[in-house]
Amino acid sequence: MSSRANHMPLTPQSFLRRNARVYPDKTAIIHGGRTTSYARFYERACRQANGLRALGVGVNDSVAVLAPNTPPHLEANFGVHMAGGTLVAINNRLSAEEIAFIVGHCEAQVMLVDWEYLPTLRKVADKLRSVRQFIVAQEPGHAPEWLPPGAVDYEEFLAAADTTDPMILPSDENNVISINYTSGTTGNPKGVMYTHRGAYLNGVCNLLEMNMSAEAVYLWTLPMFHCNGWCYTWGVTAIGGTHVCLRGVVPDVVIGSILEHQVTHFCGAPIVLAMIVDGAKKAGVTKFPHRLKVSTAAAPPSPAVIAAMLNLNVDVIHVYGLTETYGPTTVCEVQPAWRDLDVGRVSGLMARQGVPYILAEDCLVLDAEGRPVPADGQTMGEVCMRGNIVMQGYYKNPRATEEALRGGWFHSGDLGVMHPDGYIELKDRAKDIIISGGENISTIEVENT
């Protein structure tokens, strides 16, 4: 017999509800000189949800967010779907026309925009016809020159809303929680639909793969707009960790944040790692006083970067994924025997994309007939995934969905080989993949210096 007694839909909403009760006074968010407790985080998410409901946002209505890695953006990762809506976090590096396309395509009813991007939004304000209400997140000392017609201040919006939890749970855990748009290398970007179930599971996956505990302090060097921050928006909250927000990745700010807040985890492309190495050198930091872990993707980390990060007291974890797989879906698990090898040999092994995430189910290299290629490290095929953290499909694009999910696999378009030890290695890329500083990588570039 199935009932609420033994089955509840998986949803990241439960993460914040739990930790508001378990860790009410613990610091959930740090931004500049301000801290927010878990109780306050939960209250603000409830206020956001009720405010959105008062604006008419209901089940499956899209709410667009154009913001950097700030508390309002993080709060939207809970408040929007607590209202029953669908979160659409927009790449803040896109052009005004690209932003207008996404807002129109997802038919966003409400748009939360940070003051920094108002000049960009102003260029296409007349094209955002689906938006009934603009909400502007402002900060002291930054008075905007222009506001969208009828815009309300974010803090005033929250203050006017009720603090009661609306408790709008998804009727099905496979309902859409967010839409993340690809970069659109050929034509318009596609809207990748994430489910409550997939978001929940990949958030937990990250905790397991990064060995995170309630003492985790996560630094937001990875954009929250990218795969909902690889689902760390939900994962860090699930474990009761602390989010350290950043408006941008500035070397001295990153180094200062690591030292001041005793950061334990962060993510980013190798270019971000190299920036941290250089920033630490300029700051006179030869080794961080505590151990850190970094999850990196895009190009494999070079031997020089791996060695430099280890010298700084930072363990490097190489992951791989796409927007269609909620971010990371494989990890290059470091084997105990590798620890006795020299850094050059280790970096060669770590350059591989690895094995499936714990809850990802499967990732193989298939030939043109859909058969696994020999595990010889030489025979190339297409990297394909299936399981719990693969997208539901492309929004309003059934033809592209059918093509991508044909044969019971998600076809990444990336070419790779399978090594005898079961580790996958990419050889060429036909699609954009995870990267912090930019996207649209078409080939692998590995620097061995």
Short mmCIF file of C-alpha atoms in Angstrom, two decimals:
data_model
loop_
_atom_site.label_atom_id
_atom_site.label_comp_id
_atom_site.label_asym_id
_atom_site.label_seq_id
_atom_site.Cartn_x
_atom_site.Cartn_y
_atom_site.Cartn_z
CA MET A 1 0.00 0.00 0.00
CA SER A 2 1.37 3.38 -1.02
CA SER A 3 0.43 6.50 0.91
CA ARG A 4 2.08 9.57 2.38
CA ALA A 5 3.14 7.34 5.24
CA ASN A 6 5.65 5.56 3.01
CA HIS A 7 6.04 7.72 -0.08
CA MET A 8 6.69 11.43 -0.43
CA PRO A 9 7.89 13.09 -3.63
CA LEU A 10 11.59 13.90 -3.52
CA THR A 11 12.10 17.67 -3.58
CA PRO A 12 14.90 19.99 -2.42
CA GLN A 13 12.26 21.91 -0.44
CA SER A 14 12.72 19.37 2.33
CA PHE A 15 16.40 20.29 2.72
CA LEU A 16 15.70 23.85 3.83
CA ARG A 17 12.69 22.94 5.96
CA ARG A 18 14.74 20.37 7.86
CA ASN A 19 17.72 22.55 8.56
CA ALA A 20 15.64 25.52 9.66
CA ARG A 21 14.54 23.15 12.42
CA VAL A 22 17.85 21.34 13.03
CA TYR A 23 20.24 24.31 12.70
CA PRO A 24 18.06 27.41 13.20
CA ASP A 25 20.87 29.60 14.52
CA LYS A 26 23.65 28.24 12.34
CA THR A 27 25.06 30.51 9.62
CA ALA A 28 23.57 29.48 6.29
CA ILE A 29 24.73 32.39 4.12
CA ILE A 30 27.61 34.84 4.23
CA HIS A 31 27.62 37.80 1.85
CA GLY A 32 30.01 40.64 2.38
CA GLY A 33 29.72 41.61 6.03
CA ARG A 34 26.25 40.09 6.45
CA THR A 35 25.32 36.64 7.72
CA THR A 36 22.00 34.82 7.53
CA SER A 37 20.96 31.96 9.80
CA TYR A 38 19.11 28.89 8.57
CA ALA A 39 15.94 30.06 10.32
CA ARG A 40 16.18 33.41 8.54
CA PHE A 41 17.05 31.74 5.20
CA TYR A 42 13.90 29.65 5.50
CA GLU A 43 11.79 32.64 6.50
CA ARG A 44 12.98 34.65 3.50
CA ALA A 45 12.32 31.73 1.14
CA CYS A 46 8.79 31.45 2.56
CA ARG A 47 8.27 35.18 2.12
CA GLN A 48 9.51 34.96 -1.47
CA ALA A 49 7.16 32.05 -2.16
CA ASN A 50 4.14 33.84 -0.69
CA GLY A 51 5.03 37.06 -2.47
CA LEU A 52 5.17 35.21 -5.78
CA ARG A 53 1.85 33.50 -5.07
CA ALA A 54 0.30 36.89 -4.36
CA LEU A 55 1.48 37.95 -7.83
CA GLY A 56 -0.37 35.00 -9.33
CA VAL A 57 2.54 32.60 -9.77
CA GLY A 58 1.22 29.06 -9.69
CA VAL A 59 2.22 25.55 -10.63
CA ASN A 60 4.50 25.45 -13.68
CA ASP A 61 4.65 29.24 -14.06
CA SER A 62 8.18 30.39 -14.85
CA VAL A 63 10.07 32.91 -12.72
CA ALA A 64 13.23 34.25 -14.35
CA VAL A 65 16.28 35.28 -12.32
CA LEU A 66 19.09 37.43 -13.69
CA ALA A 67 21.59 37.86 -10.87
CA PRO A 68 25.12 37.04 -9.71
CA ASN A 69 25.87 34.65 -6.84
CA THR A 70 24.01 36.65 -4.20
CA PRO A 71 21.51 35.74 -1.45
CA PRO A 72 18.41 36.70 -3.50
CA HIS A 73 19.51 34.28 -6.23
CA LEU A 74 20.13 31.52 -3.69
CA GLU A 75 16.77 32.19 -2.02
CA ALA A 76 15.06 31.85 -5.40
CA ASN A 77 16.35 28.27 -5.63
CA PHE A 78 13.84 27.51 -2.88
CA GLY A 79 11.23 30.26 -2.90
CA VAL A 80 10.21 29.81 -6.54
CA HIS A 81 9.34 26.12 -6.32
CA MET A 82 7.92 26.54 -2.81
CA ALA A 83 5.37 28.70 -4.63
CA GLY A 84 4.84 25.93 -7.18
CA GLY A 85 6.73 27.78 -9.89
CA THR A 86 9.61 26.87 -12.19
CA LEU A 87 12.97 28.59 -11.73
CA VAL A 88 14.73 29.91 -14.84
CA ALA A 89 18.20 31.16 -13.87
CA ILE A 90 19.63 33.12 -16.80
CA ASN A 91 23.30 33.31 -17.73
CA ASN A 92 24.20 36.89 -16.78
CA ARG A 93 26.93 36.96 -19.45
CA LEU A 94 24.45 36.72 -22.30
CA SER A 95 23.56 39.59 -24.60
CA ALA A 96 20.35 41.54 -24.09
CA GLU A 97 18.78 39.84 -27.13
CA GLU A 98 19.64 36.37 -25.83
CA ILE A 99 18.13 37.21 -22.45
CA ALA A 100 14.97 38.46 -24.15
CA PHE A 101 14.69 35.21 -26.12
CA ILE A 102 14.92 33.07 -22.97
CA VAL A 103 12.41 35.18 -21.04
CA GLY A 104 9.98 34.96 -23.95
CA HIS A 105 10.55 31.27 -24.62
CA CYS A 106 9.87 30.22 -21.02
CA GLU A 107 7.05 32.79 -20.76
CA ALA A 108 8.36 34.13 -17.46
CA GLN A 109 5.58 35.71 -15.41
CA VAL A 110 7.89 37.39 -12.90
CA MET A 111 11.53 38.43 -13.23
CA LEU A 112 13.97 38.95 -10.37
CA VAL A 113 16.89 41.05 -11.58
CA ASP A 114 19.98 42.32 -9.80
CA TRP A 115 20.72 46.04 -10.07
CA GLU A 116 23.98 45.29 -11.91
CA TYR A 117 22.12 43.99 -14.98
CA LEU A 118 19.51 46.72 -15.31
CA PRO A 119 21.46 48.49 -18.10
CA THR A 120 21.41 45.25 -20.11
CA LEU A 121 17.74 44.66 -19.40
CA ARG A 122 16.86 48.22 -20.39
CA LYS A 123 17.92 47.50 -23.99
CA VAL A 124 15.16 44.91 -24.41
CA ALA A 125 12.57 46.00 -21.85
CA ASP A 126 9.90 46.36 -24.54
CA LYS A 127 10.44 42.74 -25.63
CA LEU A 128 9.81 41.18 -22.22
CA ARG A 129 6.07 41.09 -22.77
CA SER A 130 5.34 37.97 -20.72
CA VAL A 131 6.69 39.55 -17.51
CA ARG A 132 3.92 40.96 -15.32
CA GLN A 133 6.18 42.04 -12.46
CA PHE A 134 9.85 42.97 -12.16
CA ILE A 135 11.54 42.65 -8.77
CA VAL A 136 14.88 44.42 -8.37
CA ALA A 137 17.52 43.29 -5.89
CA GLN A 138 19.50 46.34 -4.81
CA GLU A 139 22.46 46.96 -2.53
CA PRO A 140 23.40 50.06 -0.51
CA GLY A 141 25.43 52.56 -2.50
CA HIS A 142 24.16 51.43 -5.89
CA ALA A 143 21.22 53.59 -6.92
CA PRO A 144 20.02 52.42 -10.36
CA GLU A 145 19.61 55.02 -13.11
CA TRP A 146 16.65 53.13 -14.56
CA LEU A 147 14.02 50.75 -13.26
CA PRO A 148 11.56 48.64 -15.27
CA PRO A 149 8.03 50.05 -15.22
CA GLY A 150 6.24 49.07 -12.01
CA ALA A 151 9.32 47.40 -10.53
CA VAL A 152 9.38 46.69 -6.80
CA ASP A 153 12.39 46.50 -4.50
CA TYR A 154 13.25 42.93 -3.46
CA GLU A 155 13.51 43.68 0.26
CA GLU A 156 10.21 45.58 0.22
CA PHE A 157 8.67 42.67 -1.70
CA LEU A 158 9.78 40.24 1.03
CA ALA A 159 8.74 42.52 3.88
CA ALA A 160 5.17 42.69 2.57
CA ALA A 161 4.83 38.90 2.29
CA ASP A 162 3.69 36.30 4.81
CA THR A 163 6.24 34.08 6.59
CA THR A 164 4.03 30.97 6.62
CA ASP A 165 5.34 28.03 4.62
CA PRO A 166 2.90 27.59 1.69
CA MET A 167 3.76 23.85 1.65
CA ILE A 168 3.11 23.47 -2.07
CA LEU A 169 4.75 20.11 -2.67
CA PRO A 170 5.05 18.74 -6.19
CA SER A 171 2.25 16.31 -7.02
CA ASP A 172 4.92 14.21 -8.71
CA GLU A 173 8.67 14.26 -8.03
CA ASN A 174 9.16 14.23 -11.80
CA ASN A 175 7.52 17.64 -12.13
CA VAL A 176 9.81 20.35 -13.47
CA ILE A 177 11.69 22.35 -10.84
CA SER A 178 13.84 24.48 -13.15
CA ILE A 179 14.72 25.16 -16.77
CA ASN A 180 18.37 25.75 -17.62
CA TYR A 181 19.21 27.04 -21.07
CA THR A 182 22.13 25.76 -23.10
CA SER A 183 24.48 28.28 -24.64
CA GLY A 184 23.04 27.97 -28.13
CA THR A 185 26.17 27.37 -30.20
CA THR A 186 24.04 26.77 -33.29
CA GLY A 187 20.84 28.78 -33.20
CA ASN A 188 18.72 29.58 -30.19
CA PRO A 189 19.49 27.98 -26.81
CA LYS A 190 17.44 25.00 -25.68
CA GLY A 191 15.65 24.91 -22.34
CA VAL A 192 16.76 21.86 -20.35
CA MET A 193 14.10 20.71 -17.89
CA TYR A 194 15.20 19.51 -14.44
CA THR A 195 12.86 17.61 -12.12
CA HIS A 196 12.48 17.78 -8.35
CA ARG A 197 13.73 14.19 -8.20
CA GLY A 198 16.84 14.82 -10.30
CA ALA A 199 17.71 18.01 -8.42
CA TYR A 200 17.34 16.23 -5.08
CA LEU A 201 19.50 13.28 -6.13
CA ASN A 202 22.30 15.27 -7.77
CA GLY A 203 22.44 17.59 -4.78
CA VAL A 204 23.01 14.53 -2.58
CA CYS A 205 25.50 13.11 -5.11
CA ASN A 206 27.69 16.18 -4.74
CA LEU A 207 27.76 15.77 -0.97
CA LEU A 208 28.94 12.18 -1.31
CA GLU A 209 31.53 12.83 -4.02
CA MET A 210 32.95 15.90 -2.26
CA ASN A 211 32.79 14.31 1.21
CA MET A 212 30.84 17.26 2.61
CA SER A 213 29.52 17.45 6.17
CA ALA A 214 27.53 19.98 8.17
CA GLU A 215 30.83 21.77 8.79
CA ALA A 216 31.23 22.46 5.06
CA VAL A 217 31.81 26.06 4.01
CA TYR A 218 31.16 26.38 0.28
CA LEU A 219 32.55 29.33 -1.72
CA TRP A 220 30.45 30.35 -4.72
CA THR A 221 33.10 30.63 -7.43
CA LEU A 222 30.82 28.68 -9.80
CA PRO A 223 27.88 30.57 -11.34
CA MET A 224 24.53 29.78 -9.77
CA PHE A 225 22.99 30.20 -13.22
CA HIS A 226 24.94 27.22 -14.53
CA CYS A 227 22.95 24.03 -13.90
CA ASN A 228 21.64 25.75 -10.75
CA GLY A 229 25.23 25.91 -9.58
CA TRP A 230 25.74 22.20 -10.40
CA CYS A 231 22.93 21.63 -7.85
CA TYR A 232 25.15 22.85 -4.98
CA THR A 233 22.45 25.44 -4.23
CA TRP A 234 20.45 22.48 -2.96
CA GLY A 235 23.25 20.15 -1.86
CA VAL A 236 25.05 22.54 0.50
CA THR A 237 21.69 23.43 2.03
CA ALA A 238 20.85 19.73 2.43
CA ILE A 239 23.91 19.06 4.57
CA GLY A 240 23.48 22.23 6.62
CA GLY A 241 26.65 23.81 5.26
CA THR A 242 27.44 27.50 4.86
CA HIS A 243 27.13 29.31 1.52
CA VAL A 244 29.70 32.06 0.97
CA CYS A 245 28.31 34.24 -1.81
CA LEU A 246 30.42 36.19 -4.31
CA ARG A 247 29.29 38.80 -6.82
CA GLY A 248 32.27 37.89 -8.99
CA VAL A 249 35.44 35.84 -9.04
CA VAL A 250 38.13 38.36 -8.05
CA PRO A 251 41.46 36.79 -6.98
CA ASP A 252 42.10 38.78 -3.81
CA VAL A 253 38.45 38.47 -2.73
CA VAL A 254 38.54 34.70 -3.29
CA ILE A 255 41.79 34.27 -1.35
CA GLY A 256 40.52 36.55 1.41
CA SER A 257 37.24 34.63 1.65
CA ILE A 258 39.02 31.27 1.87
CA LEU A 259 41.14 32.52 4.75
CA GLU A 260 38.50 34.56 6.59
CA HIS A 261 35.67 32.03 6.41
CA GLN A 262 37.79 28.85 6.43
CA VAL A 263 36.27 27.69 3.16
CA THR A 264 36.32 23.91 2.74
CA HIS A 265 34.89 23.43 -0.77
CA PHE A 266 34.52 25.27 -4.07
CA CYS A 267 34.13 24.53 -7.80
CA GLY A 268 35.47 25.94 -11.03
CA ALA A 269 37.23 25.40 -14.33
CA PRO A 270 41.03 24.98 -14.40
CA ILE A 271 41.30 28.68 -15.28
CA VAL A 272 39.78 29.47 -11.87
CA LEU A 273 42.26 27.14 -10.19
CA ALA A 274 45.15 28.85 -11.98
CA MET A 275 43.78 32.23 -10.89
CA ILE A 276 43.71 31.07 -7.27
CA VAL A 277 47.29 29.80 -7.50
CA ASP A 278 48.41 33.15 -8.89
CA GLY A 279 46.31 35.09 -6.38
CA ALA A 280 47.73 33.14 -3.46
CA LYS A 281 51.25 33.82 -4.66
CA LYS A 282 50.59 37.56 -4.90
CA ALA A 283 49.02 37.52 -1.43
CA GLY A 284 52.04 35.74 0.02
CA VAL A 285 50.03 32.61 0.83
CA THR A 286 52.16 29.50 0.36
CA LYS A 287 49.71 27.09 1.97
CA PHE A 288 46.17 27.43 3.27
CA PRO A 289 46.01 26.61 7.00
CA HIS A 290 43.22 24.08 6.44
CA ARG A 291 42.41 21.41 3.85
CA LEU A 292 40.12 22.25 0.92
CA LYS A 293 38.51 20.34 -1.93
CA VAL A 294 37.82 21.73 -5.39
CA SER A 295 35.63 20.13 -8.04
CA THR A 296 36.85 21.09 -11.50
CA ALA A 297 35.56 20.50 -15.02
CA ALA A 298 35.96 21.64 -18.64
CA ALA A 299 39.57 20.99 -19.62
CA PRO A 300 41.39 18.45 -17.42
CA PRO A 301 43.65 20.03 -14.77
CA SER A 302 47.29 20.13 -15.87
CA PRO A 303 50.14 18.58 -13.85
CA ALA A 304 51.34 22.07 -12.94
CA VAL A 305 47.93 23.12 -11.62
CA ILE A 306 47.44 19.87 -9.68
CA ALA A 307 50.88 20.19 -8.07
CA ALA A 308 50.31 23.86 -7.23
CA MET A 309 46.90 23.16 -5.69
CA LEU A 310 48.26 20.28 -3.61
CA ASN A 311 51.02 22.57 -2.36
CA LEU A 312 48.31 25.04 -1.32
CA ASN A 313 46.56 22.26 0.64
CA VAL A 314 43.78 21.78 -1.94
CA ASP A 315 42.63 18.38 -3.22
CA VAL A 316 41.49 18.42 -6.86
CA ILE A 317 38.47 16.37 -7.99
CA HIS A 318 37.90 16.12 -11.76
CA VAL A 319 34.25 15.82 -12.85
CA TYR A 320 32.39 15.89 -16.15
CA GLY A 321 28.86 16.58 -17.25
CA LEU A 322 26.56 18.71 -19.35
CA THR A 323 23.60 20.98 -18.78
CA GLU A 324 21.45 17.99 -19.72
CA THR A 325 22.86 15.97 -16.79
CA TYR A 326 22.34 18.56 -14.03
CA GLY A 327 26.05 19.40 -14.21
CA PRO A 328 28.52 16.71 -13.08
CA THR A 329 27.52 13.14 -13.83
CA THR A 330 30.93 11.42 -13.76
CA VAL A 331 33.92 11.76 -11.46
CA CYS A 332 37.52 10.65 -11.79
CA GLU A 333 37.64 8.69 -8.55
CA VAL A 334 41.21 8.70 -7.23
CA GLN A 335 42.39 5.16 -6.53
CA PRO A 336 44.56 4.51 -3.43
CA ALA A 337 47.37 3.15 -5.61
CA TRP A 338 47.65 6.48 -7.44
CA ARG A 339 48.89 8.23 -4.34
CA ASP A 340 52.28 6.56 -4.69
CA LEU A 341 52.77 7.80 -8.26
CA ASP A 342 54.53 10.99 -9.34
CA VAL A 343 52.38 14.03 -10.10
CA GLY A 344 52.86 13.67 -13.86
CA ARG A 345 51.47 10.15 -13.89
CA VAL A 346 48.68 11.03 -11.48
CA SER A 347 47.62 14.03 -13.57
CA GLY A 348 47.46 11.79 -16.64
CA LEU A 349 45.10 9.44 -14.83
CA MET A 350 43.11 12.36 -13.40
CA ALA A 351 42.72 13.88 -16.86
CA ARG A 352 40.12 11.23 -17.59
CA GLN A 353 36.44 11.94 -17.02
CA GLY A 354 36.10 8.81 -14.91
CA VAL A 355 33.12 6.78 -13.76
CA PRO A 356 29.43 7.54 -13.08
CA TYR A 357 28.37 9.55 -10.04
CA ILE A 358 27.05 7.34 -7.24
CA LEU A 359 23.39 8.01 -8.08
CA ALA A 360 23.84 8.56 -11.82
CA GLU A 361 23.30 4.89 -12.73
CA ASP A 362 25.36 4.49 -15.91
CA CYS A 363 27.67 6.15 -18.41
CA LEU A 364 29.13 4.23 -21.35
CA VAL A 365 30.88 4.82 -24.66
CA LEU A 366 28.68 3.49 -27.48
CA ASP A 367 29.32 2.86 -31.16
CA ALA A 368 27.02 3.96 -33.99
CA GLU A 369 24.81 0.90 -33.42
CA GLY A 370 24.40 1.65 -29.71
CA ARG A 371 26.79 -1.07 -28.54
CA PRO A 372 29.53 -0.51 -25.94
CA VAL A 373 32.94 -0.04 -27.54
CA PRO A 374 35.83 -2.28 -26.43
CA ALA A 375 37.43 -1.13 -23.17
CA ASP A 376 40.82 -0.72 -24.82
CA GLY A 377 41.41 3.01 -24.38
CA GLN A 378 41.59 3.42 -28.17
CA THR A 379 38.24 2.67 -29.82
CA MET A 380 36.23 5.88 -29.98
CA GLY A 381 32.49 6.20 -29.60
CA GLU A 382 29.88 8.57 -28.20
CA VAL A 383 29.66 9.13 -24.46
CA CYS A 384 26.09 8.31 -23.40
CA MET A 385 24.33 8.46 -20.03
CA ARG A 386 21.12 7.22 -18.51
CA GLY A 387 19.62 7.18 -15.06
CA ASN A 388 18.48 9.44 -12.30
CA ILE A 389 20.26 12.65 -13.21
CA VAL A 390 19.44 13.04 -16.88
CA MET A 391 17.12 15.84 -17.98
CA GLN A 392 13.41 15.29 -18.50
CA GLY A 393 13.76 16.84 -21.95
CA TYR A 394 13.99 20.13 -23.84
CA TYR A 395 11.22 22.63 -23.10
CA LYS A 396 8.83 23.03 -26.05
CA ASN A 397 11.13 20.94 -28.24
CA PRO A 398 9.91 17.33 -28.47
CA ARG A 399 11.88 16.61 -31.63
CA ALA A 400 15.21 17.54 -30.03
CA THR A 401 14.22 15.60 -26.90
CA GLU A 402 13.47 12.46 -28.90
CA GLU A 403 16.78 12.73 -30.74
CA ALA A 404 18.82 13.29 -27.57
CA LEU A 405 17.17 10.43 -25.63
CA ARG A 406 16.95 7.88 -28.44
CA GLY A 407 17.54 4.24 -27.63
CA GLY A 408 17.12 4.74 -23.90
CA TRP A 409 20.31 6.81 -23.56
CA PHE A 410 21.12 10.50 -23.44
CA HIS A 411 23.50 11.13 -26.33
CA SER A 412 26.03 13.75 -25.24
CA GLY A 413 27.59 14.34 -28.65
CA ASP A 414 30.99 13.99 -26.96
CA LEU A 415 33.46 11.46 -28.32
CA GLY A 416 35.55 9.31 -26.00
CA VAL A 417 37.10 5.96 -25.18
CA MET A 418 36.66 3.44 -22.41
CA HIS A 419 39.83 2.36 -20.61
CA PRO A 420 40.39 -1.19 -19.34
CA ASP A 421 39.82 -0.01 -15.75
CA GLY A 422 36.34 1.27 -16.63
CA TYR A 423 37.27 4.96 -16.75
CA ILE A 424 35.98 7.12 -19.60
CA GLU A 425 38.20 9.66 -21.33
CA LEU A 426 36.96 12.31 -23.76
CA LYS A 427 38.74 12.76 -27.06
CA ASP A 428 36.63 15.45 -28.65
CA ARG A 429 33.54 17.44 -27.80
CA ALA A 430 30.63 18.32 -30.00
CA LYS A 431 28.63 20.13 -27.32
CA ASP A 432 29.14 22.73 -24.62
CA ILE A 433 30.05 21.28 -21.23
CA ILE A 434 30.64 22.46 -17.70
CA ILE A 435 32.98 25.41 -17.30
CA SER A 436 33.04 28.33 -14.91
CA GLY A 437 34.53 31.19 -16.89
CA GLY A 438 32.78 30.54 -20.19
CA GLU A 439 31.21 27.87 -22.33
CA ASN A 440 31.14 26.51 -25.89
CA ILE A 441 34.21 24.26 -25.73
CA SER A 442 34.44 22.23 -28.94
CA THR A 443 37.77 20.44 -28.46
CA ILE A 444 39.87 19.34 -25.51
CA GLU A 445 42.96 21.35 -24.73
CA VAL A 446 45.30 19.85 -22.19
CA GLU A 447 48.28 21.87 -21.05
CA ASN A 448 51.10 19.80 -19.61
CA THR A 449 53.14 22.69 -18.32
#
